[in-house]
């Protein structure tokens, strides 16, 4: 008999027939026999067996021996399990001692090793061994059982470890999901590594001697096979990992050829007994271990194992539901497909599972997707024509994915298969050398970019290729040469679309080189560059500056009439090292650039071109650099010309009768002049040109006459807005009180103009006025008071109630309005344009909603205004769900009570609307679609509170308070009694009941009793919502009587029936966790340190929030209540939280920004 895991395993060398008597006391043996025979009759006998099973360590301490390590130090002998816990320092010495002990008495040493495997499985019982002497197979199979004895509370496992039959006995409560290999923390991670290291050292030490004695490995393989066949997860996991390690060490240390037949038999026995029986285990970790070892075995000995009999297991498990299993399969296949000499054996496997592998780059797990993409790269390189053109086209598009590692892997696939010349010497241009090769690659890239039709995501494409094609992507000389080259009669010359795409590629490569981090949307944060990367970035910036300073003016001159190309090229100067102009004496090139930019501004009215030109002047007009004066003179000259043109047009406009402008050419010229000045006014202070009064006069004229073209109103409104912003910025620094008062009047006046335009007949004008008004209010209400507090006080402006109502009305009428879809017979091109228009319209609506939600988040308008937004949370989730969710998160962070009040107000308004649309005499129809939608909305609202019930305690309690009061509105009539018309609303707020802590449920129930007395005057069916709501509050409460047995009746508002709540409170505070109760928890729960830690944190949080609860929730603790000794049990708090976790959906709806999941 082998002692339980905690007992010392250093047993004295005895003969085989004396093993049992020397291992444990005879009493333990007798009791173990009694257990096996089912003879335990009394509780005392059962308890005695358990105590001996758990405490044999104490009885066997005297049998420990003293061992001397290699350095001469004397330490106390320990079990093999404790050696693994200690680490590698003593492992080699202990293994040597075990080998010597095995040579002296192999039975005792082998039993010691068997006990080690049982201990590593987390078994806290004992192992009994009996010699196998029966020759009848049926008798043996009857002993291979796994049973549970209900009387003793012990579980048994019998299995064969030739020449013994081992019986493992352990308490049932130890059959949990906690054992050493899956425990968390650095300590247990080291244990797993040490466990594998111990087995590796043991196999290495035995390889030259006892490993082939036909006794040791037979017993170990028999043991591992028996454990792998167990229903206990710990046994299966431990034996699989041990089999993997011993299997790998045996084949990795090069003694395969020395003992060919024996090693092959051992590996086959381990493989078939462990991996093939466990590759479909219910535990993902075990399946992953099997797949890893099968892949390793095939890669190491392909001559023996690279065949369809073994490959099929990897192919089948590519469909596994767990990503870690799929990942191990892909890694194993990568090792095979990376070797060309093995690929010819993979034909059948490839044809069978290729489609599955091609689909795996779209896997929901990012790492699996990346490794699948790398596997396909290897298959493409080493397997001829294995991937079809359709497969490749699908894989190419992954360069546009937002997950950068997958995009980079797809970029490698695209570069090596489509762009590079590796293995494709026939297409390498023989003329032009390196420049010619790069030009040819660029043309291929341009064709791919245009064919993919994802023209707005060129930055993603360049970022995906950057790590692989950085050489030719940084060849800006080649790129600009292609743009400056005269077409002539060259058949391979770029057409206009190709050149437009090339300008986008140039801008993207310049941005990637200068910034050194992925584009927006790809990666959570900016990349932290290393010293080497910073040096490369600096060199690239210098290279960009030196090249484009001389070339950019030529490009602008050639393409000055093409708005798309010019808009891209004008963004390049922002990545210049501007000091090169002065240090390199390149001022003449600066003059050329300024002339070309000025010419472009005069020619174009496209806003993208004008904004790029304005930003170019802004970048070059930095006062810190030497070229400032030169650029400032050019800018002033340009603005003088633009304002002169505008003045001339305005003079002619006002001189006409009544100021009407009907000439289309004049409107176009006015439109272009206003747009140019608006674009420059955004980045430059043009106050000295007095544009404000000129544009304001146009707006006032439109208010009075309503005859201006929308082309004039929009830029005039924008220009007026920018003029006032510059005045506010200047006034905040230094202005007299009189000037501030005058500016304040102008601010009010402009706000009234924007309010007027909210109802303009043109949709574009309404939307522009709304966006400007939202930004305007946000800026004025959040000014920096560091410089001039008086200015901030005078200019501060919060919207009036009427303005808030108009803004909210605009949101209702322009954002959440469903457009009727008309069935039309459209061509594919027309359908495509229609979808594009719908997408643009949706983007506009999202921008409008985001502008308004910012006013709510920053407390410019009342938080309760969000109730109108929240109504559409479920219905418009696909279009606006992320914006609404972020608004809810931010408002909750600002004020949890007000945020919760907005939620309950939203539900109340929906309920009232539903009641008004139905027959009020019969109440709300609980089966109607509108009521069902309300319940779903309430459920989704409850999910947003997350898992921390303590943090959301006040908010949820307030929702119940407001909901109860609303449900019983109108319950008192002229005759003193009437049925509450809103009683069905209790079903809505019952969706929040599971978010209440148990003590809060009692207090909410007590508050509900203030509205009910016995008996009920109406039928039970009418009061069914009240019954359901009470059930939701009293769920899992054993001390409360059944609600169905005694229903309360409503009463007037002031009636209080707090006596129904058994736990009475006082002082207006919620109960606090009792230290005595926390200390008296079940010992099994106390053994979990994490649970105890969480309980302590919850107790502190409960106590810290009591004061706040008194302020917000006085209803929970009426004055007449008295506090009893019963308090919140920490265990109740934790169990409540766990119950909430199980009932919640995916954390997609958990939006509390402060919570950690």
CSV table of C-alpha atoms in Angstrom, one decimal, residues 113-530:
chain,number,residue,atom,x,y,z
A,113,UNK,CA,7.3,7.1,-8.6
A,114,UNK,CA,3.7,5.9,-9.0
A,115,UNK,CA,2.8,7.8,-5.9
A,116,UNK,CA,4.5,10.9,-7.4
A,117,UNK,CA,2.2,10.9,-10.4
A,118,UNK,CA,-0.9,10.5,-8.2
A,119,UNK,CA,0.2,13.4,-6.1
A,120,UNK,CA,0.8,15.6,-9.1
A,121,UNK,CA,-2.8,15.0,-10.1
A,122,UNK,CA,-3.8,16.8,-6.9
A,123,UNK,CA,-5.2,13.6,-5.3
A,124,UNK,CA,-5.3,14.0,-1.5
A,125,UNK,CA,-6.1,10.4,-0.8
A,126,UNK,CA,-4.1,7.2,-0.7
A,127,UNK,CA,-2.9,4.6,-3.1
A,128,UNK,CA,-3.1,0.8,-2.4
A,129,UNK,CA,-1.2,-1.8,-4.5
A,130,UNK,CA,-1.8,-5.5,-4.7
A,131,UNK,CA,0.0,-8.0,-6.9
A,132,UNK,CA,-1.6,-9.2,-10.1
A,133,UNK,CA,-1.5,-13.0,-10.0
A,134,UNK,CA,-4.8,-13.9,-11.8
A,135,UNK,CA,-4.5,-15.4,-15.2
A,136,UNK,CA,-8.0,-14.7,-16.2
A,137,UNK,CA,-8.5,-11.5,-18.2
A,138,UNK,CA,-12.1,-11.1,-17.0
A,139,UNK,CA,-11.0,-10.9,-13.4
A,140,UNK,CA,-8.6,-8.2,-14.3
A,141,UNK,CA,-11.2,-6.2,-16.2
A,142,UNK,CA,-13.6,-6.3,-13.3
A,143,UNK,CA,-11.0,-4.6,-11.2
A,144,UNK,CA,-10.5,-1.8,-13.7
A,145,UNK,CA,-13.4,0.2,-12.1
A,146,UNK,CA,-14.1,3.7,-10.9
A,147,UNK,CA,-16.8,3.9,-8.3
A,148,UNK,CA,-18.2,6.1,-5.6
A,149,UNK,CA,-19.2,4.9,-2.1
A,150,UNK,CA,-22.1,7.1,-0.9
A,151,UNK,CA,-21.8,5.8,2.7
A,152,UNK,CA,-18.1,6.5,3.1
A,153,UNK,CA,-18.0,9.6,1.0
A,154,UNK,CA,-14.9,8.3,-0.8
A,155,UNK,CA,-14.2,7.7,-4.5
A,156,UNK,CA,-12.2,4.8,-5.9
A,157,UNK,CA,-10.1,4.3,-9.0
A,158,UNK,CA,-8.7,0.9,-9.8
A,159,UNK,CA,-6.4,0.4,-12.8
A,160,UNK,CA,-3.5,-1.8,-14.0
A,161,UNK,CA,0.1,-0.9,-13.5
A,162,UNK,CA,1.7,-4.2,-14.3
A,163,UNK,CA,2.5,-6.2,-12.2
A,164,UNK,CA,0.2,-4.4,-9.7
A,165,UNK,CA,-3.4,-3.5,-9.5
A,166,UNK,CA,-3.5,0.0,-8.0
A,167,UNK,CA,-6.4,1.4,-6.0
A,168,UNK,CA,-6.6,5.2,-5.6
A,169,UNK,CA,-8.9,6.4,-2.9
A,170,UNK,CA,-9.7,10.1,-2.3
A,171,UNK,CA,-12.5,12.1,-0.7
A,172,UNK,CA,-15.2,13.3,-3.1
A,173,UNK,CA,-14.9,16.9,-2.2
A,174,UNK,CA,-11.3,16.8,-3.6
A,175,UNK,CA,-12.8,15.8,-7.0
A,176,UNK,CA,-13.0,19.4,-8.0
A,177,UNK,CA,-11.6,21.4,-10.9
A,178,UNK,CA,-8.6,22.5,-8.9
A,179,UNK,CA,-5.3,20.6,-9.3
A,180,UNK,CA,-1.7,21.7,-9.7
A,181,UNK,CA,-1.5,21.8,-13.5
A,182,UNK,CA,-4.3,24.3,-13.9
A,183,UNK,CA,-3.8,26.5,-10.8
A,184,UNK,CA,-3.0,30.1,-11.5
A,185,UNK,CA,-0.1,32.2,-10.4
A,186,UNK,CA,3.6,32.2,-11.0
A,187,UNK,CA,4.2,29.5,-8.3
A,188,UNK,CA,2.0,26.9,-10.1
A,189,UNK,CA,3.3,27.9,-13.5
A,190,UNK,CA,6.8,27.0,-12.2
A,191,UNK,CA,5.4,23.7,-10.9
A,192,UNK,CA,4.2,22.8,-14.4
A,193,UNK,CA,7.7,23.6,-15.9
A,194,UNK,CA,9.4,21.7,-13.0
A,195,UNK,CA,7.1,18.7,-13.5
A,196,UNK,CA,8.1,18.4,-17.2
A,197,UNK,CA,11.7,19.0,-16.3
A,198,UNK,CA,11.7,16.2,-13.7
A,199,UNK,CA,10.3,13.7,-16.1
A,200,UNK,CA,12.8,14.8,-18.8
A,201,UNK,CA,15.7,14.4,-16.3
A,202,UNK,CA,14.4,11.0,-15.2
A,203,UNK,CA,14.2,9.7,-18.8
A,204,UNK,CA,17.6,11.0,-19.6
A,205,UNK,CA,19.2,9.3,-16.5
A,206,UNK,CA,17.5,6.0,-17.3
A,207,UNK,CA,18.2,5.9,-21.0
A,208,UNK,CA,21.4,4.0,-20.8
A,209,UNK,CA,20.4,1.4,-18.2
A,210,UNK,CA,17.1,0.7,-16.5
A,211,UNK,CA,14.9,2.2,-19.2
A,212,UNK,CA,15.1,-1.1,-21.2
A,213,UNK,CA,14.7,-3.6,-18.4
A,214,UNK,CA,11.2,-4.5,-19.6
A,215,UNK,CA,9.9,-3.6,-16.2
A,216,UNK,CA,10.1,0.1,-15.6
A,217,UNK,CA,8.6,1.5,-18.8
A,218,UNK,CA,6.0,-1.3,-18.8
A,219,UNK,CA,4.7,-0.2,-15.4
A,220,UNK,CA,4.9,3.6,-16.2
A,221,UNK,CA,3.1,3.1,-19.6
A,222,UNK,CA,0.5,1.0,-17.9
A,223,UNK,CA,0.0,3.6,-15.2
A,224,UNK,CA,-0.3,6.5,-17.6
A,225,UNK,CA,-2.7,4.6,-19.8
A,226,UNK,CA,-4.8,3.8,-16.8
A,227,UNK,CA,-4.9,7.4,-15.6
A,228,UNK,CA,-5.6,8.7,-19.1
A,229,UNK,CA,-8.7,6.5,-19.2
A,230,UNK,CA,-10.1,8.0,-16.0
A,231,UNK,CA,-13.3,10.1,-15.7
A,232,UNK,CA,-11.3,12.4,-13.4
A,233,UNK,CA,-10.0,15.4,-15.3
A,234,UNK,CA,-6.8,15.8,-13.1
A,235,UNK,CA,-5.7,12.2,-13.8
A,236,UNK,CA,-6.2,12.6,-17.6
A,237,UNK,CA,-4.5,15.9,-17.8
A,238,UNK,CA,-1.5,14.9,-15.7
A,239,UNK,CA,-1.0,11.6,-17.5
A,240,UNK,CA,-1.3,13.2,-20.9
A,241,UNK,CA,1.3,15.9,-20.0
A,242,UNK,CA,3.6,13.3,-18.5
A,243,UNK,CA,3.2,11.1,-21.6
A,244,UNK,CA,4.0,14.0,-23.9
A,245,UNK,CA,7.2,14.9,-22.0
A,246,UNK,CA,8.6,11.4,-21.7
A,247,UNK,CA,7.6,10.8,-25.4
A,248,UNK,CA,9.4,13.9,-26.6
A,249,UNK,CA,12.5,13.4,-24.5
A,250,UNK,CA,12.8,9.8,-25.7
A,251,UNK,CA,12.8,10.9,-29.4
A,252,UNK,CA,14.8,14.1,-28.9
A,253,UNK,CA,18.0,12.7,-27.4
A,254,UNK,CA,19.1,10.7,-30.3
A,255,UNK,CA,19.1,7.1,-28.9
A,256,UNK,CA,16.4,6.0,-31.4
A,257,UNK,CA,18.8,4.1,-33.6
A,258,UNK,CA,20.5,2.4,-30.6
A,259,UNK,CA,17.4,0.7,-29.4
A,260,UNK,CA,15.3,0.9,-32.5
A,261,UNK,CA,12.7,-1.7,-31.7
A,262,UNK,CA,12.3,-1.0,-28.0
A,263,UNK,CA,12.0,2.7,-28.4
A,264,UNK,CA,9.5,2.3,-31.2
A,265,UNK,CA,7.4,0.0,-29.1
A,266,UNK,CA,7.5,2.4,-26.2
A,267,UNK,CA,6.5,5.4,-28.3
A,268,UNK,CA,3.7,3.4,-30.0
A,269,UNK,CA,2.4,2.3,-26.6
A,270,UNK,CA,2.4,5.8,-25.2
A,271,UNK,CA,1.0,7.3,-28.4
A,272,UNK,CA,-1.9,4.8,-28.7
A,273,UNK,CA,-2.6,4.5,-25.0
A,274,UNK,CA,-2.5,8.2,-24.2
A,275,UNK,CA,-2.8,10.6,-27.2
A,276,UNK,CA,-5.1,8.6,-29.4
A,277,UNK,CA,-7.5,8.0,-26.5
A,278,UNK,CA,-7.4,11.6,-25.3
A,279,UNK,CA,-7.2,13.7,-28.5
A,280,UNK,CA,-11.0,14.2,-28.3
A,281,UNK,CA,-11.1,14.7,-24.5
A,282,UNK,CA,-13.7,17.2,-23.2
A,283,UNK,CA,-11.0,19.3,-21.7
A,284,UNK,CA,-9.4,21.7,-24.2
A,285,UNK,CA,-5.9,21.7,-22.6
A,286,UNK,CA,-5.7,17.9,-22.9
A,287,UNK,CA,-6.8,18.0,-26.6
A,288,UNK,CA,-4.2,20.7,-27.3
A,289,UNK,CA,-1.5,18.7,-25.6
A,290,UNK,CA,-2.3,15.7,-27.7
A,291,UNK,CA,-2.3,17.7,-30.9
A,292,UNK,CA,1.0,19.3,-30.1
A,293,UNK,CA,2.6,16.0,-29.5
A,294,UNK,CA,1.2,14.4,-32.6
A,295,UNK,CA,2.5,17.2,-34.7
A,296,UNK,CA,5.9,17.0,-33.0
A,297,UNK,CA,6.1,13.3,-33.6
A,298,UNK,CA,5.3,13.6,-37.3
A,299,UNK,CA,7.9,16.4,-37.7
A,300,UNK,CA,10.6,14.4,-35.9
A,301,UNK,CA,10.1,11.1,-37.6
A,302,UNK,CA,8.3,11.7,-40.8
A,303,UNK,CA,9.4,8.4,-42.3
A,304,UNK,CA,7.4,6.5,-39.7
A,305,UNK,CA,4.6,8.8,-38.8
A,306,UNK,CA,4.0,11.1,-41.8
A,307,UNK,CA,1.1,9.2,-43.3
A,308,UNK,CA,-2.6,9.7,-43.5
A,309,UNK,CA,-3.2,7.4,-40.4
A,310,UNK,CA,-1.7,10.1,-38.2
A,311,UNK,CA,-2.4,13.2,-40.2
A,312,UNK,CA,-6.1,12.7,-40.1
A,313,UNK,CA,-6.2,13.5,-36.4
A,314,UNK,CA,-4.7,16.9,-37.0
A,315,UNK,CA,-7.1,17.5,-39.9
A,316,UNK,CA,-10.1,16.6,-37.8
A,317,UNK,CA,-9.1,18.8,-34.9
A,318,UNK,CA,-8.8,21.8,-37.2
A,319,UNK,CA,-12.6,22.0,-36.6
A,320,UNK,CA,-12.2,22.0,-32.8
A,321,UNK,CA,-14.3,24.7,-31.0
A,322,UNK,CA,-11.4,25.8,-28.8
A,323,UNK,CA,-8.8,28.1,-30.4
A,324,UNK,CA,-5.9,26.6,-28.5
A,325,UNK,CA,-6.5,23.2,-30.1
A,326,UNK,CA,-6.8,24.7,-33.5
A,327,UNK,CA,-3.6,26.6,-32.9
A,328,UNK,CA,-1.6,23.5,-32.0
A,329,UNK,CA,-2.8,21.8,-35.2
A,330,UNK,CA,-1.7,24.8,-37.3
A,331,UNK,CA,1.7,25.0,-35.7
A,332,UNK,CA,2.3,21.3,-36.3
A,333,UNK,CA,1.3,21.7,-39.9
A,334,UNK,CA,3.7,24.6,-40.3
A,335,UNK,CA,6.6,22.4,-39.4
A,336,UNK,CA,5.6,19.9,-42.1
A,337,UNK,CA,4.8,22.3,-44.9
A,338,UNK,CA,8.0,24.2,-44.3
A,339,UNK,CA,10.0,21.3,-45.6
A,340,UNK,CA,9.8,20.7,-49.3
A,341,UNK,CA,11.0,17.1,-49.0
A,342,UNK,CA,7.9,16.2,-47.0
A,343,UNK,CA,5.3,18.1,-49.1
A,344,UNK,CA,4.9,15.3,-51.6
A,345,UNK,CA,3.4,13.1,-48.9
A,346,UNK,CA,0.7,15.7,-48.1
A,347,UNK,CA,-1.3,15.5,-51.3
A,348,UNK,CA,-4.3,13.6,-49.9
A,349,UNK,CA,-4.3,15.7,-46.7
A,350,UNK,CA,-4.0,18.9,-48.6
A,351,UNK,CA,-6.9,18.1,-51.0
A,352,UNK,CA,-9.1,17.1,-48.0
A,353,UNK,CA,-8.4,20.0,-45.7
A,354,UNK,CA,-7.3,22.8,-47.9
A,355,UNK,CA,-10.7,24.6,-47.9
A,356,UNK,CA,-10.7,24.5,-44.1
A,357,UNK,CA,-7.2,26.0,-43.9
A,358,UNK,CA,-8.1,28.7,-46.4
A,359,UNK,CA,-11.1,29.7,-44.3
A,360,UNK,CA,-9.1,29.9,-41.0
A,361,UNK,CA,-7.5,33.3,-41.5
A,362,UNK,CA,-11.1,34.5,-40.8
A,363,UNK,CA,-11.1,32.7,-37.4
A,364,UNK,CA,-12.5,34.7,-34.5
A,365,UNK,CA,-9.3,34.1,-32.5
A,366,UNK,CA,-6.6,36.4,-33.7
A,367,UNK,CA,-3.6,34.1,-33.1
A,368,UNK,CA,-5.3,31.3,-34.9
A,369,UNK,CA,-6.0,33.5,-37.8
A,370,UNK,CA,-2.3,34.7,-37.9
A,371,UNK,CA,-0.9,31.2,-37.8
A,372,UNK,CA,-3.3,30.0,-40.5
A,373,UNK,CA,-2.1,32.9,-42.7
A,374,UNK,CA,1.5,31.8,-42.1
A,375,UNK,CA,0.7,28.2,-42.9
A,376,UNK,CA,-0.9,29.3,-46.2
A,377,UNK,CA,2.2,31.2,-47.0
A,378,UNK,CA,4.3,28.1,-46.6
A,379,UNK,CA,1.8,26.0,-48.6
A,380,UNK,CA,2.0,28.6,-51.4
A,381,UNK,CA,5.8,28.5,-51.4
A,382,UNK,CA,6.3,24.8,-51.3
A,383,UNK,CA,3.2,23.4,-53.0
A,384,UNK,CA,2.6,24.1,-56.6
A,385,UNK,CA,-0.8,25.3,-57.6
A,386,UNK,CA,-2.3,24.3,-54.3
A,387,UNK,CA,-4.1,27.6,-54.0
A,388,UNK,CA,-6.5,28.8,-56.7
A,389,UNK,CA,-6.8,32.3,-57.9
A,390,UNK,CA,-10.0,32.7,-56.0
A,391,UNK,CA,-8.3,31.5,-52.8
A,392,UNK,CA,-5.5,34.1,-53.3
A,393,UNK,CA,-7.9,36.9,-54.0
A,394,UNK,CA,-9.7,36.2,-50.7
A,395,UNK,CA,-6.5,36.1,-48.8
A,396,UNK,CA,-5.1,39.3,-50.4
A,397,UNK,CA,-8.0,41.3,-49.0
A,398,UNK,CA,-6.9,40.5,-45.4
A,399,UNK,CA,-4.2,43.3,-45.8
A,400,UNK,CA,-7.1,45.7,-45.0
A,401,UNK,CA,-8.0,44.0,-41.7
A,402,UNK,CA,-7.7,46.1,-38.5
A,403,UNK,CA,-5.8,43.4,-36.6
A,404,UNK,CA,-2.2,44.3,-37.5
A,405,UNK,CA,-0.4,40.9,-37.0
A,406,UNK,CA,-2.9,39.3,-39.4
A,407,UNK,CA,-2.6,42.2,-41.8
A,408,UNK,CA,1.2,41.9,-41.7
A,409,UNK,CA,1.0,38.1,-42.4
A,410,UNK,CA,-1.4,38.8,-45.3
A,411,UNK,CA,1.1,41.5,-46.5
A,412,UNK,CA,3.8,38.9,-46.6
A,413,UNK,CA,1.6,36.6,-48.6
A,414,UNK,CA,0.7,39.4,-51.0
A,415,UNK,CA,4.2,40.6,-51.4
A,416,UNK,CA,5.9,37.3,-52.0
A,417,UNK,CA,3.1,35.9,-54.3
A,418,UNK,CA,2.2,39.0,-56.3
A,419,UNK,CA,4.7,41.8,-56.0
A,420,UNK,CA,8.2,40.3,-55.5
A,421,UNK,CA,10.3,38.5,-58.1
A,422,UNK,CA,11.4,35.6,-55.9
A,423,UNK,CA,11.5,32.5,-58.2
A,424,UNK,CA,10.0,34.6,-61.1
A,425,UNK,CA,13.1,35.8,-63.0
A,426,UNK,CA,11.2,35.8,-66.3
A,427,UNK,CA,9.2,38.9,-65.4
A,428,UNK,CA,12.2,40.9,-63.9
A,429,UNK,CA,12.8,43.9,-66.1
A,430,UNK,CA,16.2,43.7,-67.7
A,431,UNK,CA,16.5,47.5,-68.1
A,432,UNK,CA,16.6,50.2,-65.5
A,433,UNK,CA,18.3,48.0,-62.8
A,434,UNK,CA,17.0,48.4,-59.3
A,435,UNK,CA,14.9,51.4,-60.2
A,436,UNK,CA,13.2,49.5,-63.0
A,437,UNK,CA,12.4,46.6,-60.7
A,438,UNK,CA,10.9,48.9,-58.2
A,439,UNK,CA,8.9,50.7,-60.9
A,440,UNK,CA,7.5,47.4,-62.0
A,441,UNK,CA,6.6,46.4,-58.4
A,442,UNK,CA,4.9,49.8,-57.9
A,443,UNK,CA,2.8,49.2,-61.0
A,444,UNK,CA,1.7,45.8,-59.7
A,445,UNK,CA,0.8,47.4,-56.4
A,446,UNK,CA,-1.2,50.1,-58.1
A,447,UNK,CA,-3.1,47.6,-60.1
A,448,UNK,CA,-3.9,45.5,-57.0
A,449,UNK,CA,-5.0,48.6,-55.1
A,450,UNK,CA,-7.4,49.7,-57.8
A,451,UNK,CA,-8.7,46.2,-58.4
A,452,UNK,CA,-9.5,45.7,-54.7
A,453,UNK,CA,-11.7,48.8,-54.8
A,454,UNK,CA,-10.9,49.8,-51.2
A,455,UNK,CA,-9.6,53.2,-52.2
A,456,UNK,CA,-10.0,54.9,-48.8
A,457,UNK,CA,-7.8,52.4,-47.0
A,458,UNK,CA,-4.5,52.8,-48.8
A,459,UNK,CA,-2.8,53.5,-45.4
A,460,UNK,CA,-3.8,50.1,-44.2
A,461,UNK,CA,-2.4,48.5,-47.4
A,462,UNK,CA,1.0,50.2,-47.0
A,463,UNK,CA,1.2,49.4,-43.3
A,464,UNK,CA,0.6,45.7,-44.1
A,465,UNK,CA,3.4,45.7,-46.6
A,466,UNK,CA,5.8,47.9,-44.7
A,467,UNK,CA,7.7,45.1,-43.0
A,468,UNK,CA,8.2,43.2,-46.2
A,469,UNK,CA,8.3,45.7,-49.0
A,470,UNK,CA,9.9,48.6,-47.2
A,471,UNK,CA,12.7,48.9,-49.7
A,472,UNK,CA,10.7,49.8,-52.8
A,473,UNK,CA,8.0,51.6,-50.7
A,474,UNK,CA,10.7,54.1,-49.7
A,475,UNK,CA,11.9,54.6,-53.2
A,476,UNK,CA,10.2,58.0,-53.5
A,477,UNK,CA,12.6,59.0,-56.3
A,478,UNK,CA,11.1,56.1,-58.4
A,479,UNK,CA,7.6,57.2,-57.5
A,480,UNK,CA,8.0,60.8,-58.4
A,481,UNK,CA,9.8,59.9,-61.6
A,482,UNK,CA,6.7,57.9,-62.7
A,483,UNK,CA,4.5,61.0,-61.9
A,484,UNK,CA,6.8,63.5,-63.7
A,485,UNK,CA,7.4,61.2,-66.7
A,486,UNK,CA,5.8,62.4,-69.9
A,487,UNK,CA,3.5,59.8,-71.3
A,488,UNK,CA,4.5,60.1,-74.9
A,489,UNK,CA,3.6,56.9,-76.7
A,490,UNK,CA,4.7,54.6,-73.9
A,491,UNK,CA,2.1,51.7,-73.7
A,492,UNK,CA,3.2,51.0,-70.1
A,493,UNK,CA,2.7,54.5,-69.0
A,494,UNK,CA,0.4,55.2,-66.1
A,495,UNK,CA,-3.1,56.5,-66.8
A,496,UNK,CA,-4.9,59.1,-64.8
A,497,UNK,CA,-6.4,56.6,-62.3
A,498,UNK,CA,-3.0,55.0,-61.8
A,499,UNK,CA,-1.4,58.4,-61.1
A,500,UNK,CA,-4.1,59.3,-58.6
A,501,UNK,CA,-3.6,56.0,-56.8
A,502,UNK,CA,0.2,56.6,-56.9
A,503,UNK,CA,-0.2,60.0,-55.1
A,504,UNK,CA,-2.2,58.3,-52.4
A,505,UNK,CA,0.5,55.6,-52.1
A,506,UNK,CA,3.2,58.3,-51.9
A,507,UNK,CA,1.4,60.1,-49.1
A,508,UNK,CA,0.8,56.9,-47.2
A,509,UNK,CA,4.4,55.8,-47.4
A,510,UNK,CA,5.6,59.2,-46.3
A,511,UNK,CA,3.3,59.2,-43.3
A,512,UNK,CA,4.3,55.6,-42.3
A,513,UNK,CA,8.0,56.5,-42.5
A,514,UNK,CA,7.7,59.8,-40.7
A,515,UNK,CA,5.3,58.7,-37.9
A,516,UNK,CA,6.6,55.2,-37.4
A,517,UNK,CA,3.3,53.8,-36.1
A,518,UNK,CA,0.2,52.1,-37.7
A,519,UNK,CA,-2.6,54.2,-39.0
A,520,UNK,CA,-5.7,55.1,-36.9
A,521,UNK,CA,-7.9,52.1,-36.2
A,522,UNK,CA,-5.1,49.5,-36.4
A,523,UNK,CA,-3.6,49.1,-32.9
A,524,UNK,CA,-4.8,50.4,-29.6
A,525,UNK,CA,-2.1,53.0,-29.0
A,526,UNK,CA,0.9,54.5,-30.7
A,527,UNK,CA,3.9,52.3,-31.0
A,528,UNK,CA,6.8,53.0,-28.7
A,529,UNK,CA,9.8,53.2,-30.9
A,530,UNK,CA,13.2,51.7,-30.0
